Coordinates of C-alpha atoms and ligand atoms in Angstrom, one line a residue:
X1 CA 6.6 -20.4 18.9
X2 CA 9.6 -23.1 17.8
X3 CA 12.5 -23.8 19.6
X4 CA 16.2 -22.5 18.3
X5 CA 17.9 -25.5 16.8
X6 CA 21.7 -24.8 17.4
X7 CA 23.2 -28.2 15.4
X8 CA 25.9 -29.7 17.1
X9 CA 29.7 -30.9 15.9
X10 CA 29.7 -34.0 14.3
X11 CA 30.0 -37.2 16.9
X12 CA 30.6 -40.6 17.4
X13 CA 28.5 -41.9 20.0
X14 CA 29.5 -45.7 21.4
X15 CA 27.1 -47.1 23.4
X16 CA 27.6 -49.7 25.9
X17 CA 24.7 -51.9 26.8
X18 CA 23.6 -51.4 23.4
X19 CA 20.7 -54.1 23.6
X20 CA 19.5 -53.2 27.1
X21 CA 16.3 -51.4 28.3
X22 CA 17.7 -48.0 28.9
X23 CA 19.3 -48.0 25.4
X24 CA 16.0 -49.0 23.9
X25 CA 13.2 -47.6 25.7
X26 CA 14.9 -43.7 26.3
X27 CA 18.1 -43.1 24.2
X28 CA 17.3 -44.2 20.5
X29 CA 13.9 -42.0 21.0
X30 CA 15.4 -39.3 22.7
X31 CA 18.6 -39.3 20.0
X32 CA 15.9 -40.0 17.4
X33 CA 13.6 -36.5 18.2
X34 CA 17.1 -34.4 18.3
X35 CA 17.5 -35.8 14.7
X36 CA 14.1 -34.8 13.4
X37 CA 14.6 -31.7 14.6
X38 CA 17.8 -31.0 12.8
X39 CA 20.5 -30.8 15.8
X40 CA 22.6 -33.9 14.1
X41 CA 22.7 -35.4 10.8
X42 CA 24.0 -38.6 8.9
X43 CA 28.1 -37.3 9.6
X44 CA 27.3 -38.4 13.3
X45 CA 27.3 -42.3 14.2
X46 CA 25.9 -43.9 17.2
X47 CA 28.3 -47.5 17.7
X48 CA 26.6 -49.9 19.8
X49 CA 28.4 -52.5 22.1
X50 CA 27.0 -55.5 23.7
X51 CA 27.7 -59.2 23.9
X52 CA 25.2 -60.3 21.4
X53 CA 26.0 -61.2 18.6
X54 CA 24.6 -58.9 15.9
X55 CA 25.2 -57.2 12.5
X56 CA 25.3 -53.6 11.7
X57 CA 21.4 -54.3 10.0
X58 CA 20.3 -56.6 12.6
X59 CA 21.1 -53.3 15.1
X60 CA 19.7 -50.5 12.5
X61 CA 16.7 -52.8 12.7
X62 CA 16.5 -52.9 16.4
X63 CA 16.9 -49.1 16.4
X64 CA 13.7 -49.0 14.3
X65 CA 11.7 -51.2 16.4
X66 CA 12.9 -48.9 19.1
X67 CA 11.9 -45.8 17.3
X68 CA 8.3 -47.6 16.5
X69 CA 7.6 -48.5 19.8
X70 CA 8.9 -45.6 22.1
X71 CA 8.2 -42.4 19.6
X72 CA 4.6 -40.8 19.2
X73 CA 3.0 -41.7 15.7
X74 CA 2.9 -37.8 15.2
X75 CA 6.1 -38.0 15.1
X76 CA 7.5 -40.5 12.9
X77 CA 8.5 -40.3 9.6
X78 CA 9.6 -42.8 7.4
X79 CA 12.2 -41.2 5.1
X80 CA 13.8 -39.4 9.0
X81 CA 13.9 -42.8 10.7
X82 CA 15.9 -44.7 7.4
X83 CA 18.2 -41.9 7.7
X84 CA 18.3 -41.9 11.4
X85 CA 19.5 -45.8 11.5
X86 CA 22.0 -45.8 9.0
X87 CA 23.8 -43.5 11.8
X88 CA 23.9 -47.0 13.5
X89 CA 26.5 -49.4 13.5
X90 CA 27.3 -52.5 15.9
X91 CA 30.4 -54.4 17.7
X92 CA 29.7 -57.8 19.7
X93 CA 32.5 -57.1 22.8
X94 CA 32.1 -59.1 26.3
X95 CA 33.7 -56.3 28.1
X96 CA 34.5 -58.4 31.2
X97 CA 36.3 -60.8 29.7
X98 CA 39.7 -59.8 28.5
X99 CA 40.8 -62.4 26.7
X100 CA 38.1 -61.9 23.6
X101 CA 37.9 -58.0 23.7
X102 CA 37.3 -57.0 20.6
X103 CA 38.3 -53.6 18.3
X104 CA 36.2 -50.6 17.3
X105 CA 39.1 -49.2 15.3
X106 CA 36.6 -49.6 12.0
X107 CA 34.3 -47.7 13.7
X108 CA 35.7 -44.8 15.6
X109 CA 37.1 -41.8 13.8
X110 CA 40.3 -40.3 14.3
X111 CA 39.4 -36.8 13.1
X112 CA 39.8 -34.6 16.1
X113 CA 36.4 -32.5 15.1
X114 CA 34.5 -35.7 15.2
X115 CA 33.1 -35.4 19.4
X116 CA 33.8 -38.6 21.2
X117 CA 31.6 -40.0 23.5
X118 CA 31.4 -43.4 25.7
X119 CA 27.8 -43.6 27.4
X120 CA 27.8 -46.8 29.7
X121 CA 24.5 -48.2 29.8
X122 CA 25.5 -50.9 31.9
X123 CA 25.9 -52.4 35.2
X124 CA 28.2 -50.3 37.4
X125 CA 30.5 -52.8 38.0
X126 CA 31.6 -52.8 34.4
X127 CA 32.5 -49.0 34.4
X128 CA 36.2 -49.7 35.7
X129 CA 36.3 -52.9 32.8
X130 CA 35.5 -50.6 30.1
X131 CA 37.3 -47.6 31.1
X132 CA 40.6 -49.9 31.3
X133 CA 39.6 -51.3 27.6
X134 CA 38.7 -48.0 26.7
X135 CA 42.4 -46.9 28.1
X136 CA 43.6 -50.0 26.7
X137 CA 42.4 -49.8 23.1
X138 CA 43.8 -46.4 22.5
X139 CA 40.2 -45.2 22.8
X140 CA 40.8 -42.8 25.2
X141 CA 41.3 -38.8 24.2
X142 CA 41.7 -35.4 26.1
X143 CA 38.7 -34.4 24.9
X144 CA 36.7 -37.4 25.2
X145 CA 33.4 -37.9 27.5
X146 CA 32.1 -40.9 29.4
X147 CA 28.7 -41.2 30.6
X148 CA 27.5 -43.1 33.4
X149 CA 23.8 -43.7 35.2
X150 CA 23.1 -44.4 38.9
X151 CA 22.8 -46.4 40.4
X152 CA 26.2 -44.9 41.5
X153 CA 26.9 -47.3 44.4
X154 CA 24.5 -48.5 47.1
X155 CA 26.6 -46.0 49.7
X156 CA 29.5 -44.2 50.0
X157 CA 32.0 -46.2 50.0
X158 CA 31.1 -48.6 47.2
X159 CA 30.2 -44.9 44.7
X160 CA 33.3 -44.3 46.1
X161 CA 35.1 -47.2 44.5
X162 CA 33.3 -46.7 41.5
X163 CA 34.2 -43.1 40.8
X164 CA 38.0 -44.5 41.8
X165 CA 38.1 -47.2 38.6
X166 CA 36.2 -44.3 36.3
X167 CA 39.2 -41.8 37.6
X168 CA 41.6 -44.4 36.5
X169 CA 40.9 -43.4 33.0
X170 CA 39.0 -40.3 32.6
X171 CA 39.2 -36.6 33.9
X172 CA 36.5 -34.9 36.7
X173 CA 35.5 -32.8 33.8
X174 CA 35.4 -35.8 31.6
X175 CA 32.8 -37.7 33.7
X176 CA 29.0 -36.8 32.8
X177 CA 27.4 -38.7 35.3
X178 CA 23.7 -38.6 34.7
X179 CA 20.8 -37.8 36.8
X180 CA 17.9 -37.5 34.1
X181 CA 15.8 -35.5 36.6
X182 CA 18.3 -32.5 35.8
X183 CA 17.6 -32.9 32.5
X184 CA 13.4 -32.0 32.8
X185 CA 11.9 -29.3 31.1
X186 CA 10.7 -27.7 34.2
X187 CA 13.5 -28.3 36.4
X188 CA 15.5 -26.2 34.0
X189 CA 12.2 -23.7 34.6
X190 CA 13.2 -23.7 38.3
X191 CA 16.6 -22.2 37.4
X192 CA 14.6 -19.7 35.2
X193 CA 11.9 -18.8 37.6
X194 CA 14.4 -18.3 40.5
X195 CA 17.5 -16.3 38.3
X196 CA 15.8 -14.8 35.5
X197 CA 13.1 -13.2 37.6
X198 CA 13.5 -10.5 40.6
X199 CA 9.7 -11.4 41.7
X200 CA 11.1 -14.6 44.1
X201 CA 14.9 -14.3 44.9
X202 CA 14.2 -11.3 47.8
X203 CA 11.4 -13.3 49.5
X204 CA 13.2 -16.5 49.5
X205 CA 14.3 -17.4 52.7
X206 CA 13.4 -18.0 55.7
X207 CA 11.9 -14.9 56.8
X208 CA 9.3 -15.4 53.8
X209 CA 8.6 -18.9 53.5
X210 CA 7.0 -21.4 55.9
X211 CA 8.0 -24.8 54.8
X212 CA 9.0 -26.5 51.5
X213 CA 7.1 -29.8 49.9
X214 CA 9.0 -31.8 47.3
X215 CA 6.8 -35.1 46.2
X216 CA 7.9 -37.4 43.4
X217 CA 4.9 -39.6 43.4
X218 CA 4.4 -42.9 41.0
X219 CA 1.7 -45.1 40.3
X220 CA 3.9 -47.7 38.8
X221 CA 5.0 -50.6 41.4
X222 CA 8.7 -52.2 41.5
X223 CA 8.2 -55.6 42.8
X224 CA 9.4 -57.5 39.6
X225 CA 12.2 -55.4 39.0
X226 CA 15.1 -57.1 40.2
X227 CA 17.6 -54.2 41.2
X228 CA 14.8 -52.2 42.9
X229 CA 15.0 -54.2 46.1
X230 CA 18.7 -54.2 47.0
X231 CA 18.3 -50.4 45.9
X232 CA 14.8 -49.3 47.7
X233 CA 12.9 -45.6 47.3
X234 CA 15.8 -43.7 49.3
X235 CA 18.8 -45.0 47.6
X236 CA 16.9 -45.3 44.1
X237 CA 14.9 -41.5 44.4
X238 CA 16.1 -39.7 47.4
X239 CA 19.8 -39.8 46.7
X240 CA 19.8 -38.3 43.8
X241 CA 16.4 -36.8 42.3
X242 CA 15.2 -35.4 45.2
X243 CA 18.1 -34.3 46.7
X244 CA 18.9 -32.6 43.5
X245 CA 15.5 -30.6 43.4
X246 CA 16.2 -29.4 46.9
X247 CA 19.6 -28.0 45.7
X248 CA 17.9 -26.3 43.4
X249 CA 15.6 -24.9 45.4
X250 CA 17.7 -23.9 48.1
X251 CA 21.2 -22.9 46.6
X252 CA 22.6 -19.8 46.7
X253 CA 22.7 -17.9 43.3
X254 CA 25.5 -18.9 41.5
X255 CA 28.0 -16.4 40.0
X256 CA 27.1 -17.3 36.3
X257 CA 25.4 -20.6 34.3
X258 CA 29.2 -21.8 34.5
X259 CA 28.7 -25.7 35.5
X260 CA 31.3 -25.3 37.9
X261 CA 29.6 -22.2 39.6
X262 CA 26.1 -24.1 39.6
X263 CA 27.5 -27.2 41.4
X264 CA 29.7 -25.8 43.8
X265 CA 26.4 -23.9 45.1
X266 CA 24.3 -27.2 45.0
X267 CA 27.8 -29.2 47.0
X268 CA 27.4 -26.2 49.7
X269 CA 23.5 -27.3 50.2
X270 CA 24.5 -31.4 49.8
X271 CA 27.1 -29.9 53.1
X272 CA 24.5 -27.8 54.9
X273 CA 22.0 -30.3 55.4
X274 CA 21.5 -31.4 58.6
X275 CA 22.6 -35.1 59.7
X276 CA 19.8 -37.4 60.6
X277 CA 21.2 -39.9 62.8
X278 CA 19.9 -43.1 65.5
X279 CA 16.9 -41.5 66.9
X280 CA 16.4 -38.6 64.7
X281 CA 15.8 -41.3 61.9
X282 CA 12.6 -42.6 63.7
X283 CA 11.7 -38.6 63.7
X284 CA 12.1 -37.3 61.0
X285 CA 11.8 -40.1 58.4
X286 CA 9.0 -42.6 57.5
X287 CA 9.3 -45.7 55.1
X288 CA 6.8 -47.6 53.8
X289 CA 6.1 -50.9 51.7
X290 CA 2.7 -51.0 49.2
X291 CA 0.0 -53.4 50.1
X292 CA -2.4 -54.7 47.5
X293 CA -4.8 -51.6 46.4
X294 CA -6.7 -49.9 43.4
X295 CA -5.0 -47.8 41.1
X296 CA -5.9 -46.2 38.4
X297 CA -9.5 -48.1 39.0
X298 CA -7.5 -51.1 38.5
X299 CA -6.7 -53.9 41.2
X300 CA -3.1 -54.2 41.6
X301 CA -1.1 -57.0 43.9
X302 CA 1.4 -55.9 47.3
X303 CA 5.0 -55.8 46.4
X304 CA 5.6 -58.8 48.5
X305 CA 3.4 -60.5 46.0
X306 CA 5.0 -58.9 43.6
X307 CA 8.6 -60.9 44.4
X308 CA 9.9 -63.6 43.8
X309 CA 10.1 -66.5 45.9
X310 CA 13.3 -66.0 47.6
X311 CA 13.0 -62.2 48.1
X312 CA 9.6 -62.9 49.7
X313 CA 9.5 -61.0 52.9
X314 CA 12.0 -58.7 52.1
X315 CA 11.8 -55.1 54.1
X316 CA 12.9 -52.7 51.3
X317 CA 10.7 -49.8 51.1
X318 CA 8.6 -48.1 48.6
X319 CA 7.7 -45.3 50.1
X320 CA 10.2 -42.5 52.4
X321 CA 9.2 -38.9 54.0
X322 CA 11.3 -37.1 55.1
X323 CA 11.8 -34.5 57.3
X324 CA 15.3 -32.2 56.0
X325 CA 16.5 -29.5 57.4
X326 CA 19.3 -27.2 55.4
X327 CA 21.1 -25.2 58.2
X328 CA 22.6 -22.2 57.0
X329 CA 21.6 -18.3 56.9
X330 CA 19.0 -17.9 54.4
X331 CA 17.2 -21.1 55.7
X332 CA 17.4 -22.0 59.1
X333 CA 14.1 -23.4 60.9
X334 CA 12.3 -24.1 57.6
X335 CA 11.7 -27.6 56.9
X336 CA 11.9 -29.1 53.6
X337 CA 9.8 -32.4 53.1
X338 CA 10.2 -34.7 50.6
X339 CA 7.9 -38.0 49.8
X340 CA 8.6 -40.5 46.9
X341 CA 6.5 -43.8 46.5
X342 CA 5.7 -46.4 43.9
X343 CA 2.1 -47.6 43.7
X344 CA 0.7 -44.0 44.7
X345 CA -2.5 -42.5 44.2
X346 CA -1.0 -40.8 40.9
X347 CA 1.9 -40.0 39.2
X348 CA 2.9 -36.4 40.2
X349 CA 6.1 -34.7 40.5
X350 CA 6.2 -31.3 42.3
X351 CA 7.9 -28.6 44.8
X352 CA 5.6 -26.6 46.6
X353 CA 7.1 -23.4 48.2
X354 CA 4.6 -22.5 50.9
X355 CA 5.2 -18.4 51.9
X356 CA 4.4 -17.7 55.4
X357 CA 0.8 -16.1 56.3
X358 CA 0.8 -11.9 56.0
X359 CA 1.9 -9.9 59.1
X360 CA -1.1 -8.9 59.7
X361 CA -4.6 -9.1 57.8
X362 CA -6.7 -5.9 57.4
X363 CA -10.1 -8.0 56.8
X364 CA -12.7 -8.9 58.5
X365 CA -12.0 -12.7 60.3
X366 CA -15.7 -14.0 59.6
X367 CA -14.8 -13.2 55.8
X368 CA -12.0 -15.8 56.4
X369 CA -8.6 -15.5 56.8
X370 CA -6.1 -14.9 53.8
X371 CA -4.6 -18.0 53.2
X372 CA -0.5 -17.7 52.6
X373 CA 0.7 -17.3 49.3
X374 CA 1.6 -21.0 47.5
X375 CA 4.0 -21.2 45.0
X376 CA 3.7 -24.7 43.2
X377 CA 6.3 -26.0 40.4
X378 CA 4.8 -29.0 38.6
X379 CA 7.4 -30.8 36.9
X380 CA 4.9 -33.5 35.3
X381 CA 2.6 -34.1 34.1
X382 CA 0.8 -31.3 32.7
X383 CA 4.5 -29.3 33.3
X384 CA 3.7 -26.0 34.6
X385 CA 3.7 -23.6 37.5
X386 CA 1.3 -22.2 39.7
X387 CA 1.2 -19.1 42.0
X388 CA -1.7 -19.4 44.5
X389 CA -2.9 -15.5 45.4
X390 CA -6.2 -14.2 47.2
X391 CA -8.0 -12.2 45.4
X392 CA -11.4 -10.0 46.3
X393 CA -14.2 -12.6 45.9
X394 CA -16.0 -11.0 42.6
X395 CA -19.3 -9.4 43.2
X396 CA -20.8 -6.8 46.1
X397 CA -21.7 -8.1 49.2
X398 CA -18.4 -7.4 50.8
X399 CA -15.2 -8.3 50.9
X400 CA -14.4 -11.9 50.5
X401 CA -11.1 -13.6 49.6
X402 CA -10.3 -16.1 47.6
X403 CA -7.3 -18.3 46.5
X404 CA -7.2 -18.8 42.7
X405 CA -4.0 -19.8 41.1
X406 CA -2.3 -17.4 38.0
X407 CA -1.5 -20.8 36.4
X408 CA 1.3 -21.1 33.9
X409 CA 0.7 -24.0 31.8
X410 CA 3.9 -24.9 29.6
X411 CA 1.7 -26.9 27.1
X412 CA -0.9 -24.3 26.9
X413 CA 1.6 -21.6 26.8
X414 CA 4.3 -23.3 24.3
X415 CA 1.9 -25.6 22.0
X416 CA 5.1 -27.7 22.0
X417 CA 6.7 -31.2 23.0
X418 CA 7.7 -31.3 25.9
X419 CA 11.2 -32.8 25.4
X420 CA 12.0 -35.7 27.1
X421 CA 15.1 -35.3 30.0
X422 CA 17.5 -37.7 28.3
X423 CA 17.3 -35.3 24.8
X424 CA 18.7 -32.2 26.3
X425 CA 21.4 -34.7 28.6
X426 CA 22.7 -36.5 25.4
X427 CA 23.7 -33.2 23.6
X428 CA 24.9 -31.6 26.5
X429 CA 27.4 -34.1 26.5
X430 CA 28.3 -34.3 22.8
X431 CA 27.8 -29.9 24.0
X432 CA 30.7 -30.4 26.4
X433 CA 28.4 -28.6 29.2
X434 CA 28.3 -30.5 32.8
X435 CA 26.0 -28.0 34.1
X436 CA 22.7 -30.6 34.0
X437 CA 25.2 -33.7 35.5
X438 CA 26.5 -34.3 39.0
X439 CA 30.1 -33.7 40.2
X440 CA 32.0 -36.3 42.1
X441 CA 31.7 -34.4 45.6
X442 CA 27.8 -33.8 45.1
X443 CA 27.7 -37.5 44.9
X444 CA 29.5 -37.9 47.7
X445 CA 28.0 -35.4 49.6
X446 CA 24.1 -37.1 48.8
X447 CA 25.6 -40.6 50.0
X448 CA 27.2 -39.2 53.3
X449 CA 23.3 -37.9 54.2
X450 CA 22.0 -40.8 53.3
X451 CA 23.9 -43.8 54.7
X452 CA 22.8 -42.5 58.7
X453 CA 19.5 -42.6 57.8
X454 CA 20.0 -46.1 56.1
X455 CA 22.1 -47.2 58.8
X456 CA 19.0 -46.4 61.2
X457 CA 16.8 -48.5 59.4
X458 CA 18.9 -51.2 59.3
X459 CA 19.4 -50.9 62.7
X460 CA 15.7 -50.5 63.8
X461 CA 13.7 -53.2 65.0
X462 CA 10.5 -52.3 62.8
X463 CA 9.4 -53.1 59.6
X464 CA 8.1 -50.6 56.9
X465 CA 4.8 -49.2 57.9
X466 CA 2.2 -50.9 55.4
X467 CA 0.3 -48.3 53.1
X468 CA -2.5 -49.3 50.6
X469 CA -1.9 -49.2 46.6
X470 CA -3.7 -46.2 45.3
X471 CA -3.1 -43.7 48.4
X472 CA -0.5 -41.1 49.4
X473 CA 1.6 -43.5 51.1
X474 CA 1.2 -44.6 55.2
X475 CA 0.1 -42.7 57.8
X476 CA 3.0 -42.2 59.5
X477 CA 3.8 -39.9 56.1
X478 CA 0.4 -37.6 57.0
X479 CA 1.6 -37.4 60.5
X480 CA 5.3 -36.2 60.0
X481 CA 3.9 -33.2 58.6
X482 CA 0.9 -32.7 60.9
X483 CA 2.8 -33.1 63.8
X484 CA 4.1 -29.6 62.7
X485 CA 1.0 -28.2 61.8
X486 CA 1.2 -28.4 58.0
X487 CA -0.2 -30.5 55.7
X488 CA 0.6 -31.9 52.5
X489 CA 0.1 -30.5 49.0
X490 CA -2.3 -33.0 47.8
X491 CA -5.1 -31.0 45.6
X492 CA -5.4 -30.5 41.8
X493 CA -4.5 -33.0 40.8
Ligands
LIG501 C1 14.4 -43.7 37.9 C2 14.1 -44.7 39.0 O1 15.7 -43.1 38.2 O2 13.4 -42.8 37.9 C3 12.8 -45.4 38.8 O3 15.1 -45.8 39.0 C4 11.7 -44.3 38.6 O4 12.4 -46.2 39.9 C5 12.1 -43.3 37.6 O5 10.5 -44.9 38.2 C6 11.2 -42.1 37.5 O6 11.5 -41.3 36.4 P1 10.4 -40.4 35.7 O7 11.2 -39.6 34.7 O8 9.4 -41.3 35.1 O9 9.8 -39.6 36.8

């Protein structure tokens, strides 16, 4: 089975932060596969802008190395990638400093079919800069798009400020502000599995399910990445990809796949969750901080030995559980827990809807009792879902139960790529579809959860509790849900 390649209009795609690690490690490959596979061709450019200085080959050739380096050998070709980089072209600007801005009037297009797009790949504190030059240039259209990354401010006020300088210039439905998680395969799968099935949207409530887990766990660490510890796991994972599966999971159905429709369902969860404040931080919430540990059977240092010098003792943590609770109708008294961690035992990402036990079981106890239905939503690796059902034990000798999984495996299912996030976000923009990116209030809405619980930390006397590289984070993690009586999802993988 092959995907439906609808090509898109014709675009000129400038890039800020041209040279920088986003722009070379995720968006020349991910704008690279959409080319192979047809969806734009050599009537599109892609302008990078940057302070060094570079010619139009010199960046073609850096596009190349990128291609080389971050694309699967299967799926390079030789003749596709010289075609691909003569889409390329280059402008040396300092953004920041007014007085030697320089033009891209040789590069843009005036033609009014010809998409225009602005994708900041920079330091947030150089959106309001570049929209103003953008604004300033002439640059600036109706139909123009701007796309922006987090880290979209440290807390409410300061995204704030940020969206304030990006309104200067552009239009709400001009903004595409990115949260790549949105852009997954399987997330997308989550909007198909609950809206284009009637199987799950009558039995998803409260009244059917127990408790939801949502774990985004790494095996990476962060100690030598400089913006990780002013940012830490809640402001750098919670805020926004987390948060955003648990929309997903929990929002009402939306009239249609409009984007407005879609987020103002997701805002009404962001508004329904309940606030966790002072003492209901030290509840409900757990941070921790990596020590040295095995993973992957190799050694691998503690983040403090992972800093530099002068961060050395620093409290930011790698690790957060938390206890949510989203209080309206459909899901009042069931918890939703969420874990993310660097330097964990392994690199999962998942939602696990546990359904509550049956109302009454029919079979014999010493046969064991059936264990609740699991529904388990793997959004990598090995992308796929998972319904966990009992089923008569095969075999006479009576009648035992069993929990097997039906097991939906995308890549055993689709013998295809699984395309990477940023592939389906780029287009969507050049698309003119919001849908997968996150409206100003949503932001809003995340940071006005998370600064309490910040706040508490800051506030609280203790440090992060210590966990050991290689596990599922500290123990205060296991015993947020066990306090409760449930445990976390932890098998298969
Ligand atoms: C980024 C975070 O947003 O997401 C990183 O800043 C994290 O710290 C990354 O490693 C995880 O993304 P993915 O797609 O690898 O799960």
């Amino acid at each position: 089975m092959s995907a439906r390649i609808i090509p898109v209009q014709p675009f000129d795609y400038v890039v800020f932060g041209a040279t920088g690690d986003l722009t070379r490690r995720k968006l020349i490959s991910a704008l690279y596969h959409r080319f192979a596979d047809g969806q734009f061709d050599e009537r599109s450019r892609i302008i990078g802008v940057s302070r060094a200085q570079m010619t139009d080959a010199e960046y073609q050739d850096f596009a190349r190395k990128a291609v080389n380096e971050f694309v699967e050998p299967q799926y390079r070709d030789k003749d596709t990638i010289d075609r691909f980089v003569s889409c390329f072209s280059y402008v040396a600007n300092d953004v920041s400093n007014r007085d030697v801005w320089t033009d891209l009037d040789s590069k843009l297009r005036d033609d009014p079919q010809i998409v225009r797009a602005f994708y900041l790949a920079v330091a947030p504190s150089l959106f309001g800069p570049i929209c103003t030059y953008l604004d300033e240039k002439g640059y600036w259209r109706r139909d123009a798009r701007v796309v922006v990354e987090k880290p979209l401010g440290s807390d409410l006020a300061s995204s704030m400020e940020i969206n304030d300088a990006i309104s200067e210039v552009f239009a709400e439905d001009q903004v595409y502000r990115i949260d790549h998680y949105l852009g997954k395969e399987t997330v997308q799968n989550l909007l198909a599995l609950r809206f284009g099935n009637v199987l799950f949207e009558p039995i998803w409530d409260a009244a059917h399910i127990d408790h939801v887990q949502i774990t985004v766990s790494e095996d990476v660490g962060a100690g030598t990445r400089g913006y990780y510890d002013d940012a830490g796991a809640l402001r750098d994972m919670v805020q926004n990809h987390l948060m955003q599966l648990l929309c997903l999971v929990a929002m009402e159905p939306p009239a249609s796949d409009d984007a407005n429709a879609l987020r103002d369902e997701k805002l009404k969860v962001l508004r329904s969750l309940r606030p966790i404040t002072g003492e209901a931080a030290a509840r409900n919430t757990v941070r921790g901080q990596y020590k040295g540990g095995a993973v992957n059977s190799g050694s691998v240092a503690s983040y403090q030995d992972e800093l530099p010098d002068d961060r050395k003792g620093s409290r930011t943590e790698t690790f957060v559980a938390i206890k949510a609770e989203v209080e309206n109708w459909r899901w009042s008294g069931v918890p939703f827990y969420l874990r993310t961690g660097k330097r964990m035992a392994t690199r999962v990402s998942e939602i696990v809807i546990q359904f509550r036990s049956i109302p009454h079981s029919i079979f014999d106890h010493a046969e064991g009792a059936p264990k609740p239905n699991k529904l388990v939503i793997r959004l990598q690796p090995d992308e796929g879902v998972k319904l966990f059902l009992m089923i008569k034990d095969p075999g006479p000798g009576g009648m035992r139960l069993r929990e097997v999984p039906l097991n939906l495996s995308f890549a055993e299912t689709f013998h295809e790529r699984t395309p990477e996030a940023y592939e389906r976000l780029l287009l969507d923009v050049i698309r003119g579809n919001q849908t997968l990116f996150m409206r100003r209030d949503e932001l809003e809405a995340a940071w006005r959860w998370i600064d309490p619980i910040r706040e508490a930390w800051d506030n609280a006397p203790d440090a992060p509790q210590a966990y050991t590289a290689g596990t599922w984070g500290p123990t205060g993690s296991v015993a947020l849900i066990e306090r409760d009586g449930r445990t976390w999802h932890e098998g298969e993988h």
